[in-house]
Amino acid sequence: MSPVDLSKLSKFYKKTNSEKIDSLLQAGVISKEDATLLSENGLELPDEIAGNMIENQIGRYSLPYGVAFHFLIDGKDYAVPMAMEEPSVVAAASFAAKIIREAGGFRTSLTDRRMIGQVALKSVPDVQKAIQNIEQHTEEVLSRANEAHPSIVKRGGGAREVHVRLLEADTIEDTPEFLVVHLHIETLEAMGANIVNTMMEGIAPYLEELTGGTALMRILSNYATECLATAECRIPTRLLKHGSFTGEEVRDRMIEAGHFAWADPYRAVTHNKGIMNGVDAVVLASGNDWRAIEAGAHAYAVKSGQYRALSRWKKDENGELVGTLTLPLPVGAVGGSIGIHPAAQFTKRLLGYESAAELERIIVSVGLAQNFAAMRALVTEGIQKGHMGLQARSLAISAGAKGADIDKVVNQLKEAPNMNLATAKDILENLEN
């Protein structure tokens, strides 16, 4: 994607929908073809595609599809699409990205992209002998796995490692002993669920021979600990000053808030929910499985034995605020709905990402931006201020306001003692009279 001309996107949120599309075109974010696509059908999902995506399909449930700006990730500019219904999230992501951009942008790193498959074996007569047999026949296990899915091997991927775990019986919880075999698999540009499941089914009979046990399950794990993405940002205090708070005060309060989220699960859940606001929105827009990403992220948050914050904030030797976020991100660039959903296809063109690894870098950066924006608001003016404008707009529309009346109701709601639906209806009634 060519560099984005941010000057063409000034006051983007104030433009009409057609003006927004034209601004994206003029800024070099989208092509003429995609501008026409947005103008004509707004990424609508055709019935014939929807009917083949799920069973018993009777309609389509739409979500707003927005775009966040100012993201500079590993030296590359991105306009980031986000699909979600919650107000303030897109604006917060853009706001945070703008500050972090001025500080040099996001820097990211990845582990190897390997997915994990499991075969759970029960009723193994001699566990130690079974483990020894598996370890002695690791190459044969890998060979059989790769034979089960030769096309991924031809493309350079395939099964790479075998690991064995013993889950001991728990008499208190009345759970039996399980011997679990893990396969680490490079699925390349696909998220790889079908690849992994096919391989696990391919090796299960052989593992039964080696262990004398019975294969209970053969399935991928969505806890992708071998597919981690990390984003980092470094922000000087001059960019943190807010209202009556100095930059140093904001920095220190954010670090303290991070410590609170690390120590207290009640806070950590809400802290991480804010991170996932951004992550889920991009994952959904890209056509990936946001439920798998959610499950894996929250499992990663409890890897120490206590549920903790996914991000960490600290001060470096120069006094700058340093934020880091690490997430398991088993996303794909091909497969699933990515190749058939119009919005997912548009997202791929808009982001211009060339690989699943690049998409990981984008998503984890958005999560860190979302976390920065939320924490900065929480430790300064509070979270509600940024929400009130959009909340007022939602109430105005719910009350029945249309066209120019929406802004009139919103303005009066902001000044009203109670911002609620009843007040919005009263304001609208007075306007109409």
Coordinates of C-alpha atoms in Angstrom, one line a residue:
M1 CA 0.0 0.0 0.0
S2 CA 1.3 3.5 -0.9
P3 CA 1.8 6.1 1.8
V4 CA -1.5 7.5 3.1
D5 CA -2.0 11.2 2.6
L6 CA -3.4 12.0 6.1
S7 CA -4.2 15.6 5.1
K8 CA -7.1 14.3 2.9
L9 CA -8.6 12.6 6.0
S10 CA -8.8 15.7 8.2
K11 CA -12.1 15.9 10.2
F12 CA -13.1 12.6 8.7
Y13 CA -15.7 11.9 11.3
K14 CA -17.7 15.0 10.4
K15 CA -18.1 14.0 6.7
T16 CA -21.0 12.4 5.1
N17 CA -20.7 8.8 4.0
S18 CA -20.1 9.7 0.4
E19 CA -17.5 12.3 1.5
K20 CA -15.7 9.7 3.6
I21 CA -15.5 7.4 0.7
D22 CA -14.1 10.2 -1.5
S23 CA -11.6 11.2 1.1
L24 CA -10.3 7.6 1.4
L25 CA -9.9 7.6 -2.4
Q26 CA -8.1 10.9 -2.5
A27 CA -5.9 9.9 0.3
G28 CA -4.8 6.7 -1.5
V29 CA -6.3 4.4 1.0
I30 CA -8.7 2.7 -1.4
S31 CA -8.9 2.2 -5.2
K32 CA -11.6 3.6 -7.6
E33 CA -13.1 0.1 -7.8
D34 CA -13.4 -0.2 -4.0
A35 CA -14.9 3.4 -3.8
T36 CA -17.6 2.3 -6.2
L37 CA -18.1 -0.9 -4.3
L38 CA -18.6 1.0 -1.0
S39 CA -20.9 3.5 -2.7
E40 CA -23.1 0.9 -4.4
N41 CA -23.6 -1.9 -1.8
G42 CA -21.6 -1.0 1.3
L43 CA -20.0 -4.5 1.5
E44 CA -23.3 -6.2 1.7
L45 CA -23.2 -10.0 2.0
P46 CA -25.2 -11.6 -0.8
D47 CA -27.9 -14.1 0.2
E48 CA -26.4 -16.9 -1.9
I49 CA -23.1 -16.6 0.0
A50 CA -24.7 -16.2 3.4
G51 CA -26.9 -19.2 2.8
N52 CA -23.8 -21.3 2.2
M53 CA -21.8 -20.1 5.2
I54 CA -24.1 -21.4 7.9
E55 CA -27.1 -23.7 8.3
N56 CA -30.7 -22.5 8.5
Q57 CA -29.8 -19.0 7.4
I58 CA -32.8 -16.6 7.3
G59 CA -31.2 -13.2 7.3
R60 CA -28.0 -11.1 7.8
Y61 CA -27.0 -9.3 10.9
S62 CA -25.0 -6.1 10.1
L63 CA -22.3 -4.4 12.1
P64 CA -20.8 -0.9 11.5
Y65 CA -17.6 -1.1 9.6
G66 CA -15.2 1.8 10.3
V67 CA -11.6 2.7 9.7
A68 CA -8.9 3.9 12.2
F69 CA -6.1 6.1 11.0
H70 CA -2.5 7.1 12.0
F71 CA -1.1 3.5 12.5
L72 CA 2.6 3.4 11.9
I73 CA 3.7 -0.2 12.4
D74 CA 7.3 -1.3 11.8
G75 CA 7.8 1.8 9.6
K76 CA 4.7 1.1 7.4
D77 CA 1.5 3.2 7.3
Y78 CA -1.9 1.5 7.8
A79 CA -5.5 2.6 7.7
V80 CA -7.1 -0.1 9.9
P81 CA -10.7 -1.4 9.3
M82 CA -12.7 -2.3 12.4
A83 CA -16.1 -4.0 12.5
M84 CA -18.0 -3.6 15.8
E85 CA -21.0 -2.0 17.4
E86 CA -19.4 -0.3 20.5
P87 CA -19.0 3.5 20.3
S88 CA -15.7 5.3 21.0
V89 CA -13.5 2.3 20.1
V90 CA -12.5 3.5 16.5
A91 CA -12.0 7.0 17.7
A92 CA -9.9 5.8 20.6
A93 CA -7.7 3.6 18.4
S94 CA -7.1 6.5 16.0
F95 CA -6.3 8.9 18.8
A96 CA -3.8 6.5 20.5
A97 CA -2.2 5.7 17.1
K98 CA -1.7 9.4 16.4
I99 CA 0.2 9.9 19.7
I100 CA 2.3 6.7 19.2
R101 CA 3.0 7.6 15.6
E102 CA 4.5 10.9 16.8
A103 CA 6.7 8.9 19.1
G104 CA 8.0 6.6 16.3
G105 CA 5.1 4.1 15.9
F106 CA 4.8 0.5 17.0
R107 CA 7.5 -2.1 16.8
T108 CA 6.5 -5.7 16.6
S109 CA 8.0 -9.2 16.8
L110 CA 6.6 -12.7 16.2
T111 CA 7.4 -16.3 17.2
D112 CA 7.2 -19.0 14.6
R113 CA 3.7 -19.5 13.3
R114 CA 2.9 -23.0 14.5
M115 CA -0.5 -24.3 15.4
I116 CA -1.0 -27.1 18.0
G117 CA -3.0 -30.3 17.6
Q118 CA -3.9 -32.8 20.3
V119 CA -4.6 -36.5 20.6
A120 CA -6.0 -37.4 24.0
L121 CA -5.4 -41.0 24.9
K122 CA -7.2 -42.8 27.8
S123 CA -6.8 -46.1 29.5
V124 CA -3.1 -46.3 28.7
P125 CA -1.8 -49.5 30.6
D126 CA 1.8 -48.4 31.1
V127 CA 2.2 -44.6 30.8
Q128 CA 6.0 -44.5 31.1
K129 CA 6.5 -47.2 28.5
A130 CA 4.0 -45.4 26.2
I131 CA 5.9 -42.1 26.6
Q132 CA 9.1 -43.9 25.8
N133 CA 7.6 -45.5 22.7
I134 CA 6.3 -42.2 21.4
E135 CA 9.7 -40.5 21.9
Q136 CA 11.5 -43.3 20.1
H137 CA 9.1 -43.1 17.2
T138 CA 8.8 -39.3 16.8
E139 CA 10.0 -39.2 13.2
E140 CA 7.4 -41.8 12.2
V141 CA 4.6 -39.9 14.0
L142 CA 5.7 -36.7 12.1
S143 CA 5.9 -38.7 8.8
R144 CA 2.4 -40.1 9.2
A145 CA 1.0 -36.6 10.1
N146 CA 2.5 -35.1 6.9
E147 CA 1.3 -38.0 4.8
A148 CA -2.2 -37.2 6.0
H149 CA -2.0 -33.7 4.5
P150 CA 0.6 -33.7 1.7
S151 CA -0.5 -30.4 0.1
I152 CA 0.7 -28.3 3.0
V153 CA 4.0 -30.1 2.9
K154 CA 4.5 -29.3 -0.8
R155 CA 4.0 -25.7 0.1
G156 CA 6.7 -25.7 2.7
G157 CA 4.7 -26.4 5.8
G158 CA 3.8 -29.4 7.8
A159 CA 4.2 -31.1 11.2
R160 CA 7.5 -30.1 12.9
E161 CA 7.5 -31.3 16.6
V162 CA 5.9 -33.9 18.9
H163 CA 5.4 -33.3 22.6
V164 CA 3.9 -35.5 25.2
R165 CA 2.0 -34.4 28.4
L166 CA 0.6 -36.5 31.2
L167 CA -2.5 -35.3 32.9
E168 CA -2.7 -37.2 36.1
A169 CA -6.0 -38.5 37.6
D170 CA -7.7 -36.3 40.1
T171 CA -9.7 -38.3 42.7
I172 CA -11.3 -35.2 44.2
E173 CA -12.7 -34.1 40.9
D174 CA -13.2 -37.7 39.7
T175 CA -11.2 -37.2 36.5
P176 CA -9.2 -40.1 34.9
E177 CA -5.6 -40.0 33.7
F178 CA -4.9 -38.8 30.1
L179 CA -1.8 -39.1 28.0
V180 CA -1.9 -36.1 25.6
V181 CA 0.2 -35.9 22.4
H182 CA 0.8 -32.5 21.0
L183 CA 1.8 -31.9 17.4
H184 CA 3.3 -28.5 16.4
I185 CA 2.4 -27.7 12.8
E186 CA 3.3 -24.9 10.4
T187 CA 0.1 -24.0 8.5
L188 CA 1.7 -21.2 6.5
E189 CA -0.9 -18.6 5.4
A190 CA -4.0 -20.5 6.7
M191 CA -5.2 -20.5 10.3
G192 CA -5.1 -24.2 9.7
A193 CA -7.9 -25.8 11.7
N194 CA -8.7 -28.3 8.9
I195 CA -5.0 -29.0 8.3
V196 CA -4.4 -29.7 12.0
N197 CA -7.5 -31.8 12.5
T198 CA -6.8 -33.9 9.4
M199 CA -3.2 -34.6 10.7
M200 CA -4.4 -35.5 14.2
E201 CA -6.9 -38.0 12.8
G202 CA -4.1 -39.4 10.6
I203 CA -1.8 -40.2 13.6
A204 CA -4.4 -41.3 16.1
P205 CA -4.4 -45.0 15.2
Y206 CA -0.6 -45.2 15.2
L207 CA -0.5 -43.5 18.7
E208 CA -3.0 -46.1 19.9
E209 CA -0.6 -48.8 18.6
L210 CA 2.4 -47.2 20.4
T211 CA 0.6 -46.7 23.7
G212 CA -2.0 -49.4 24.0
G213 CA -4.5 -46.7 24.9
T214 CA -7.6 -45.4 23.2
A215 CA -7.8 -42.1 21.4
L216 CA -10.6 -40.1 22.9
M217 CA -10.2 -36.9 20.9
R218 CA -8.2 -35.7 17.9
I219 CA -8.5 -31.9 17.6
L220 CA -6.6 -28.6 17.3
S221 CA -6.1 -26.4 20.3
N222 CA -7.1 -22.7 20.1
Y223 CA -4.5 -22.0 22.8
A224 CA -1.8 -21.1 20.2
T225 CA 1.2 -20.6 22.5
E226 CA 3.5 -21.3 19.5
C227 CA 2.0 -18.4 17.5
L228 CA 2.7 -15.3 19.6
A229 CA 2.7 -11.6 18.4
T230 CA 4.2 -8.8 20.5
A231 CA 3.8 -5.0 20.0
E232 CA 5.8 -2.3 21.8
C233 CA 5.5 1.5 21.9
R234 CA 7.7 4.1 23.6
I235 CA 6.1 7.4 24.4
P236 CA 8.0 10.5 25.7
T237 CA 6.3 12.4 28.5
R238 CA 5.9 15.5 26.4
L239 CA 3.2 13.6 24.4
L240 CA 1.4 12.4 27.6
K241 CA 0.4 15.8 29.1
H242 CA -3.4 16.0 29.5
G243 CA -5.4 18.8 31.0
S244 CA -4.1 19.6 34.5
F245 CA -1.9 16.4 34.5
T246 CA 1.8 16.7 33.6
G247 CA 3.2 14.1 31.2
E248 CA 5.2 12.6 34.1
E249 CA 2.0 12.3 36.2
V250 CA 0.1 10.6 33.3
R251 CA 3.0 8.2 32.8
D252 CA 3.2 7.2 36.5
R253 CA -0.5 6.8 36.8
M254 CA -0.7 4.6 33.8
I255 CA 2.1 2.4 35.2
E256 CA 0.3 2.2 38.5
A257 CA -2.9 1.3 36.7
G258 CA -1.0 -1.4 34.9
H259 CA 0.2 -2.8 38.2
F260 CA -3.4 -2.8 39.5
A261 CA -4.6 -4.8 36.5
W262 CA -1.7 -7.2 36.9
A263 CA -2.5 -7.8 40.6
D264 CA -6.3 -7.9 40.6
P265 CA -8.4 -10.3 38.4
Y266 CA -11.5 -8.1 38.7
R267 CA -9.6 -5.2 37.1
A268 CA -7.7 -7.4 34.7
V269 CA -10.8 -8.7 33.1
T270 CA -12.0 -5.2 32.2
H271 CA -8.5 -4.2 31.2
N272 CA -8.2 -7.1 28.8
K273 CA -11.8 -6.5 27.5
G274 CA -10.6 -3.1 26.4
I275 CA -7.6 -4.6 24.5
M276 CA -9.9 -7.1 22.8
N277 CA -12.2 -4.3 21.7
G278 CA -9.6 -3.4 19.2
V279 CA -8.4 -6.9 18.5
D280 CA -11.8 -8.4 17.9
A281 CA -12.9 -5.6 15.6
V282 CA -9.9 -6.2 13.2
V283 CA -10.2 -9.9 13.4
L284 CA -13.8 -9.8 12.6
A285 CA -13.3 -7.3 9.7
S286 CA -10.6 -9.6 8.3
G287 CA -12.9 -12.6 8.2
N288 CA -11.0 -14.5 10.9
D289 CA -12.4 -16.4 13.9
W290 CA -12.7 -13.8 16.7
R291 CA -14.0 -16.4 19.1
A292 CA -10.9 -18.5 18.8
I293 CA -8.7 -15.4 19.4
E294 CA -10.8 -14.4 22.4
A295 CA -10.5 -17.8 24.0
G296 CA -6.8 -18.0 23.4
A297 CA -6.1 -14.5 24.7
H298 CA -7.9 -15.1 28.0
A299 CA -6.2 -18.5 28.4
Y300 CA -2.9 -16.7 27.9
A301 CA -3.9 -14.1 30.6
V302 CA -4.1 -16.9 33.2
K303 CA -0.9 -18.8 32.2
S304 CA 0.7 -17.9 35.6
G305 CA -2.1 -19.5 37.5
Q306 CA -3.9 -16.1 38.1
Y307 CA -5.8 -14.1 35.6
R308 CA -3.7 -11.0 34.8
A309 CA -3.4 -8.1 32.5
L310 CA -2.2 -9.0 29.0
S311 CA -0.3 -5.7 28.6
R312 CA 2.6 -4.3 30.7
W313 CA 3.5 -0.6 31.2
K314 CA 6.8 0.6 32.6
K315 CA 9.3 3.5 32.5
D316 CA 12.6 3.2 30.7
E317 CA 16.0 4.7 31.5
N318 CA 15.0 7.9 29.6
G319 CA 11.8 8.3 31.5
E320 CA 9.6 7.3 28.5
L321 CA 6.5 5.3 28.9
V322 CA 6.9 1.8 27.4
G323 CA 4.0 -0.4 26.7
T324 CA 4.1 -4.0 25.5
L325 CA 1.4 -6.5 24.6
T326 CA 1.8 -10.2 23.7
L327 CA -1.1 -12.3 22.3
P328 CA -1.6 -15.7 20.8
L329 CA -2.8 -14.7 17.3
P330 CA -3.5 -17.8 15.1
V331 CA -5.1 -15.8 12.2
G332 CA -5.0 -16.6 8.6
A333 CA -4.7 -14.7 5.3
V334 CA -6.5 -17.4 3.3
G335 CA -9.3 -20.0 4.0
G336 CA -12.6 -19.8 5.8
S337 CA -14.7 -16.8 5.1
I338 CA -11.7 -14.7 4.1
G339 CA -12.0 -15.6 0.4
I340 CA -15.8 -15.4 0.1
H341 CA -17.1 -12.6 2.3
P342 CA -17.1 -9.2 0.5
A343 CA -16.1 -7.3 3.6
A344 CA -13.2 -9.7 4.4
Q345 CA -11.9 -9.3 0.8
F346 CA -12.2 -5.5 1.0
T347 CA -10.3 -5.6 4.4
K348 CA -7.5 -7.4 2.7
R349 CA -7.2 -4.8 0.0
L350 CA -7.6 -1.9 2.4
L351 CA -4.9 -3.1 4.8
G352 CA -2.7 -4.3 2.0
Y353 CA -1.2 -7.1 4.2
E354 CA 0.8 -9.6 2.3
S355 CA 0.8 -12.5 4.9
A356 CA -0.8 -13.8 8.0
A357 CA 2.3 -12.8 9.9
E358 CA 1.8 -9.2 8.8
L359 CA -1.9 -9.3 9.9
E360 CA -0.7 -10.5 13.3
R361 CA 1.5 -7.5 13.6
I362 CA -1.3 -5.1 12.8
I363 CA -3.8 -6.7 15.2
V364 CA -1.5 -6.8 18.2
S365 CA -0.6 -3.1 17.6
V366 CA -4.3 -2.2 17.5
G367 CA -4.8 -4.0 20.8
L368 CA -2.0 -2.0 22.4
A369 CA -3.3 1.3 21.0
Q370 CA -6.8 0.5 22.4
N371 CA -5.2 -0.3 25.8
F372 CA -3.2 3.0 25.8
A373 CA -6.3 5.1 25.0
A374 CA -8.4 3.5 27.7
M375 CA -5.8 3.6 30.4
R376 CA -4.9 7.3 29.6
A377 CA -8.6 8.2 29.9
L378 CA -9.1 6.2 33.1
V379 CA -6.3 7.8 35.0
T380 CA -7.1 11.4 33.9
E381 CA -10.6 12.6 33.1
G382 CA -12.3 9.2 33.5
I383 CA -13.8 6.9 30.9
Q384 CA -17.2 8.4 30.6
K385 CA -16.3 11.7 29.0
G386 CA -15.4 10.1 25.7
H387 CA -18.4 7.9 25.7
M388 CA -21.1 10.6 26.4
G389 CA -21.2 12.1 22.9
L390 CA -21.8 8.8 21.2
Q391 CA -24.1 7.7 23.9
A392 CA -26.2 10.8 23.4
R393 CA -26.3 10.1 19.6
S394 CA -27.5 6.5 20.2
L395 CA -30.2 7.8 22.6
A396 CA -31.3 10.4 20.1
I397 CA -31.7 7.8 17.3
S398 CA -33.5 5.4 19.7
A399 CA -35.9 8.2 20.6
G400 CA -36.8 8.5 16.9
A401 CA -34.8 11.5 15.9
K402 CA -33.8 11.7 12.2
G403 CA -31.7 14.0 10.0
A404 CA -30.9 17.4 11.4
D405 CA -32.9 16.7 14.6
I406 CA -30.3 14.1 15.7
D407 CA -27.7 16.8 16.4
K408 CA -30.2 19.0 18.0
V409 CA -31.3 16.3 20.4
V410 CA -27.6 15.4 21.1
N411 CA -26.7 18.9 22.0
Q412 CA -29.5 19.3 24.4
L413 CA -28.9 15.8 25.9
K414 CA -25.3 16.8 26.8
E415 CA -26.7 19.7 28.8
A416 CA -29.5 17.8 30.5
P417 CA -29.3 16.7 34.1
N418 CA -30.1 13.1 33.1
M419 CA -28.9 11.6 29.9
N420 CA -31.4 8.8 29.2
L421 CA -34.0 7.7 26.7
A422 CA -36.9 9.4 28.4
T423 CA -35.1 12.7 28.3
A424 CA -34.2 12.2 24.7
K425 CA -37.9 11.6 23.8
D426 CA -38.9 14.7 25.7
I427 CA -36.4 16.8 23.9
L428 CA -37.5 15.4 20.5
E429 CA -41.1 16.1 21.3
N430 CA -40.4 19.7 22.2
L431 CA -38.5 20.1 19.0
E432 CA -41.3 18.7 16.9
N433 CA -43.8 21.0 18.6

